[in-house]
PDB file of C-alpha atoms in Angstrom:
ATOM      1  CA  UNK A 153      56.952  69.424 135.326  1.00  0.00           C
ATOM      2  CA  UNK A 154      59.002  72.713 135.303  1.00  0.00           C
ATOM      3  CA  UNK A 155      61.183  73.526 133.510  1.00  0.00           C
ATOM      4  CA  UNK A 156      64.932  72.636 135.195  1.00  0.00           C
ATOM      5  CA  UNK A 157      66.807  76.360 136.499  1.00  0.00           C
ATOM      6  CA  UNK A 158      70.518  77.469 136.575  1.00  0.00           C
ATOM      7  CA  UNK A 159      71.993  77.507 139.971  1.00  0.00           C
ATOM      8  CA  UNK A 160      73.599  80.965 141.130  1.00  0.00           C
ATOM      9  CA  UNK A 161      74.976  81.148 144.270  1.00  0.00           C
ATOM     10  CA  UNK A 162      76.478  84.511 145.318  1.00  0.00           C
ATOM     11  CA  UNK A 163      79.507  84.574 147.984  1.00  0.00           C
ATOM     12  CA  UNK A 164      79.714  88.055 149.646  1.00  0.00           C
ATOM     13  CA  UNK A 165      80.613  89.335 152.897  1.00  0.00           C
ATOM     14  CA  UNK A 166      77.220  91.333 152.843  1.00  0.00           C
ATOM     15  CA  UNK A 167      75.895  93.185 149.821  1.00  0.00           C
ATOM     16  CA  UNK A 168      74.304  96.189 152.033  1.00  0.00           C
ATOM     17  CA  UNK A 169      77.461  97.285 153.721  1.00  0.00           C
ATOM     18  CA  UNK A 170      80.010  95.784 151.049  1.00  0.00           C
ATOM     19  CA  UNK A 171      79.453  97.525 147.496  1.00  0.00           C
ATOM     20  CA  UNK A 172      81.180  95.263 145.220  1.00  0.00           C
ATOM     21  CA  UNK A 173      79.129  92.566 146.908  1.00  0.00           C
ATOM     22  CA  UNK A 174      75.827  95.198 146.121  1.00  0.00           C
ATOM     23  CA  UNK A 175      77.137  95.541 142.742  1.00  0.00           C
ATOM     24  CA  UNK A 176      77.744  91.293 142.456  1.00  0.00           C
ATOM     25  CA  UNK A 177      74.031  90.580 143.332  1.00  0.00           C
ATOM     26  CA  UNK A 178      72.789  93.320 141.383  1.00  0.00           C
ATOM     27  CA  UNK A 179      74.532  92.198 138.298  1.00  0.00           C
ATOM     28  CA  UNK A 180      71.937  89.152 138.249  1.00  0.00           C
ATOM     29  CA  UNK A 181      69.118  90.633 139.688  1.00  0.00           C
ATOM     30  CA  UNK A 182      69.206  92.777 136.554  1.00  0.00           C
ATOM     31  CA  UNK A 183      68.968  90.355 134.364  1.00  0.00           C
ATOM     32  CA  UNK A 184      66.063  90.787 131.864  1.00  0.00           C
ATOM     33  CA  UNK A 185      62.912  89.372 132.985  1.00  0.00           C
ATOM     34  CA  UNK A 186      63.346  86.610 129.946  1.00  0.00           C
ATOM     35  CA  UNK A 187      66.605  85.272 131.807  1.00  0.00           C
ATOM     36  CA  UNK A 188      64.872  85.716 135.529  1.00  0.00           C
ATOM     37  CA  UNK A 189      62.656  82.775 134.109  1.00  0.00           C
ATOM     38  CA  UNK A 190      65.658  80.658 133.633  1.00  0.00           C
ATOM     39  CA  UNK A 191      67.938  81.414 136.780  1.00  0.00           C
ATOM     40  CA  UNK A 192      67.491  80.710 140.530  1.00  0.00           C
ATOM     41  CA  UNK A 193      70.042  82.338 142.805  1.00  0.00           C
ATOM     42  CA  UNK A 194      70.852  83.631 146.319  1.00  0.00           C
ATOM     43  CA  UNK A 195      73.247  85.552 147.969  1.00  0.00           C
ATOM     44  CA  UNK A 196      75.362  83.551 150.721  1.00  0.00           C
ATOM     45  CA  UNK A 197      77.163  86.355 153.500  1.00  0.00           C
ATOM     46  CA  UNK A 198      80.077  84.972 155.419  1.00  0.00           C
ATOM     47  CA  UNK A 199      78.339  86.213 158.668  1.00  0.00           C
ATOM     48  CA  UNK A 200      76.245  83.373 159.002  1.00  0.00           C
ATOM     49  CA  UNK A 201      76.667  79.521 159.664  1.00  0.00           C
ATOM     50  CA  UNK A 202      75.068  78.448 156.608  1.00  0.00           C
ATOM     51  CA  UNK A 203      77.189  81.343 154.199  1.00  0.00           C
ATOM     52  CA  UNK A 204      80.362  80.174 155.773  1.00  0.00           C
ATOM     53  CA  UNK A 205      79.601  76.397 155.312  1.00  0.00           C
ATOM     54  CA  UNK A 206      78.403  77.625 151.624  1.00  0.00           C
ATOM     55  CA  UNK A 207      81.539  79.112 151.013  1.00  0.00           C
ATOM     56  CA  UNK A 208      83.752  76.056 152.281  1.00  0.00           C
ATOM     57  CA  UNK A 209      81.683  73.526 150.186  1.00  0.00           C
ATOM     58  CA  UNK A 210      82.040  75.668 146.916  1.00  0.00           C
ATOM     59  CA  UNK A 211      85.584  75.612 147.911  1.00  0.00           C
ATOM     60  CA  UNK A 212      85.557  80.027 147.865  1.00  0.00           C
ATOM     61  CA  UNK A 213      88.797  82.121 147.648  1.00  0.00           C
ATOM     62  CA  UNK A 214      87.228  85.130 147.421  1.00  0.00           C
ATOM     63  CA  UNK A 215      84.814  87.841 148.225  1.00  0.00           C
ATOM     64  CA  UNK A 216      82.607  88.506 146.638  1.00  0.00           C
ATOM     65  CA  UNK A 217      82.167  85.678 144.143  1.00  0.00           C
ATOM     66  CA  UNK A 218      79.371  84.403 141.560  1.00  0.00           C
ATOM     67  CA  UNK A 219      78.804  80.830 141.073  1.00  0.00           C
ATOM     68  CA  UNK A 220      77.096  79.183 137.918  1.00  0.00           C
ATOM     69  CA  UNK A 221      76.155  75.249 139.017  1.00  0.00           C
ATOM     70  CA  UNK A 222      78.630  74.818 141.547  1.00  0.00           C
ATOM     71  CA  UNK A 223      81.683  76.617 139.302  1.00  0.00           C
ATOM     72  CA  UNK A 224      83.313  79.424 140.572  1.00  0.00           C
ATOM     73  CA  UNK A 225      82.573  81.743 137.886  1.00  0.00           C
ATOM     74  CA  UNK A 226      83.472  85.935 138.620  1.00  0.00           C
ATOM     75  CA  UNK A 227      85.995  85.971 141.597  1.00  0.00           C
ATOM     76  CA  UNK A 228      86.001  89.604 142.900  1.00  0.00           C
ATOM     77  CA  UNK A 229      85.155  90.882 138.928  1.00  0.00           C
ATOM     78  CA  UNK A 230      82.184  92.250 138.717  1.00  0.00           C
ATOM     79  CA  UNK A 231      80.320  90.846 134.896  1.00  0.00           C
ATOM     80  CA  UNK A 232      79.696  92.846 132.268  1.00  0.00           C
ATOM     81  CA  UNK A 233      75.834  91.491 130.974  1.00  0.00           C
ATOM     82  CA  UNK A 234      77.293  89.800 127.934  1.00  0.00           C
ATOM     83  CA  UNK A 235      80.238  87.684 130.169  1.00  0.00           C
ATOM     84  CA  UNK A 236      76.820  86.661 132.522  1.00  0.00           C
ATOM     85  CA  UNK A 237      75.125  85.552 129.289  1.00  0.00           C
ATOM     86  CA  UNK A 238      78.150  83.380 127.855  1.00  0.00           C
ATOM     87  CA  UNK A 239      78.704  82.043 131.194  1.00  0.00           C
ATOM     88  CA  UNK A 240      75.091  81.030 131.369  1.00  0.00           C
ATOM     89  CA  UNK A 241      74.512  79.793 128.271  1.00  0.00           C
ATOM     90  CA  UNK A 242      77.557  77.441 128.925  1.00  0.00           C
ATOM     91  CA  UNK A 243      76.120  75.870 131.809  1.00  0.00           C
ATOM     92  CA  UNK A 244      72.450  75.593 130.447  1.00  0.00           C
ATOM     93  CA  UNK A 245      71.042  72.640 131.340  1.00  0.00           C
ATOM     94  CA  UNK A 246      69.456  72.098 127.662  1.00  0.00           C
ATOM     95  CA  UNK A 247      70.620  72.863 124.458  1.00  0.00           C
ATOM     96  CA  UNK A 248      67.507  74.793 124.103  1.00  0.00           C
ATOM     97  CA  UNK A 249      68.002  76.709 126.821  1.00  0.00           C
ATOM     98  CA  UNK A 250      71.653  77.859 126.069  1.00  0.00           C
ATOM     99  CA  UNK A 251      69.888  78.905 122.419  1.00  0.00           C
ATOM    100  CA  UNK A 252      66.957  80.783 124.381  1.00  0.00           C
ATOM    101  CA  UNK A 253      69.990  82.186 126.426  1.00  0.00           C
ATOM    102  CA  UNK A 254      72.327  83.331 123.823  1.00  0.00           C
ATOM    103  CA  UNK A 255      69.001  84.766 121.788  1.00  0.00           C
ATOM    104  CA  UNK A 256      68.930  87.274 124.890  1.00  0.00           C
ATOM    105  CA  UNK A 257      73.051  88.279 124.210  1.00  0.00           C
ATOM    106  CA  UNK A 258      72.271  91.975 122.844  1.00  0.00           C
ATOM    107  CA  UNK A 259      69.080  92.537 125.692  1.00  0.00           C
ATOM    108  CA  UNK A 260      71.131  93.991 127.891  1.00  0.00           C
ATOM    109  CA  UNK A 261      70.216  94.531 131.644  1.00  0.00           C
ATOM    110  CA  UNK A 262      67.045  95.737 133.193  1.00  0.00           C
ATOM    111  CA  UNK A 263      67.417  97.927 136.100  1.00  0.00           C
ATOM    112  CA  UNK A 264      63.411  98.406 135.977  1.00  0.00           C
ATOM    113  CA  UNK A 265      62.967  95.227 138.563  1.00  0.00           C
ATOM    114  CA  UNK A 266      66.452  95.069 140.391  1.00  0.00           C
ATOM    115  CA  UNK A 267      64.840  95.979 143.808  1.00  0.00           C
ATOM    116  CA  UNK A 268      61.662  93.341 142.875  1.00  0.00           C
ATOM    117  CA  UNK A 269      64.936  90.388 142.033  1.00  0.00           C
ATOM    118  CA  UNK A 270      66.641  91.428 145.187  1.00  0.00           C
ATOM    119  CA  UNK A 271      64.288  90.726 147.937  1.00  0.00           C
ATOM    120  CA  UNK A 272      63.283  87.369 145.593  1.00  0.00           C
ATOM    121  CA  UNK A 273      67.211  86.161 145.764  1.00  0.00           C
ATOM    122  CA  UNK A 274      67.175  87.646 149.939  1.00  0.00           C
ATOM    123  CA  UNK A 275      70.029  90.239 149.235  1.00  0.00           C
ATOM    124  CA  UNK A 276      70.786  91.594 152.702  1.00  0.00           C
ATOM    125  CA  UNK A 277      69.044  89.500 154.518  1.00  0.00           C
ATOM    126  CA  UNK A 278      70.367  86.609 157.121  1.00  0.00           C
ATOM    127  CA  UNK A 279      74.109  88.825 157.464  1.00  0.00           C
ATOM    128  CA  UNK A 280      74.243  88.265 160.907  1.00  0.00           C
ATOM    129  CA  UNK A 281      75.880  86.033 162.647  1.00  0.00           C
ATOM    130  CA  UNK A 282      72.422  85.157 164.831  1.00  0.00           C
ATOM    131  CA  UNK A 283      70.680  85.606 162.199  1.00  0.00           C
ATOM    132  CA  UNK A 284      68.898  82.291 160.443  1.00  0.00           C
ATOM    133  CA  UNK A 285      68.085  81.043 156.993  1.00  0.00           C
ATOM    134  CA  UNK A 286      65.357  79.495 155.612  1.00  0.00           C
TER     135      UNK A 286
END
């Protein structure tokens, strides 16, 4: 069985033509590879059906916004890599994974894979309003 993932969902308008919502998903995509293993996330655009309904059901105020398992988390504020951490850890489905978690406090991002973590979590894609999602 594998091991059970933290849930980030990522509200934006559209993180190729917005830049905070750029800067929002690449925040977590530049998370050391260590935390990559323990997170599972997408980005969510308000341009599309399924972003909008996304956005109603985790009750959004904002653009854009990072939610940790279902909690709105960073509304419009853009984490600093040691907020992310704390934030993660808190929400870690195991107490051994908030300890693996907080172990990777002073790593500090990795910009090395960002474009890699970015196609993985779709960034940019389905931000049309005829555009579908998988």
């Amino acid at each position: 069985m594998s091991e059970q993932k933290i849930k980030i969902d990522v509200l934006t308008l559209d993180s190729v033509q917005c830049a905070a919502c750029g800067y929002m998903m690449e925040s977590i995509a530049a998370m050391p590879p260590d935390v990559q293993e323990m997170i599972e996330y997408k980005e969510w655009s308000i341009k599309n059906q399924s972003g909008i309904q996304k956005f109603l059901e985790l009750n959004g105020r904002v653009l854009p916004t990072i939610c940790i398992e279902g909690d709105l988390v960073f509304e419009s504020v853009i984490p600093q890599y040691e907020e992310l951490i704390d934030e993660l850890a808190k929400r870690a489905p195991t107490p051994e994974m908030r300890e693996r978690i907080l172990s990777l406090r002073d790593k500090g991002f990795d910009f090395d894979r960002i474009k890699e973590n970015l196609e993985k979590a779709g960034a940019g894609l389905h931000t049309r309003r005829d555009s579908a999602v998988e």
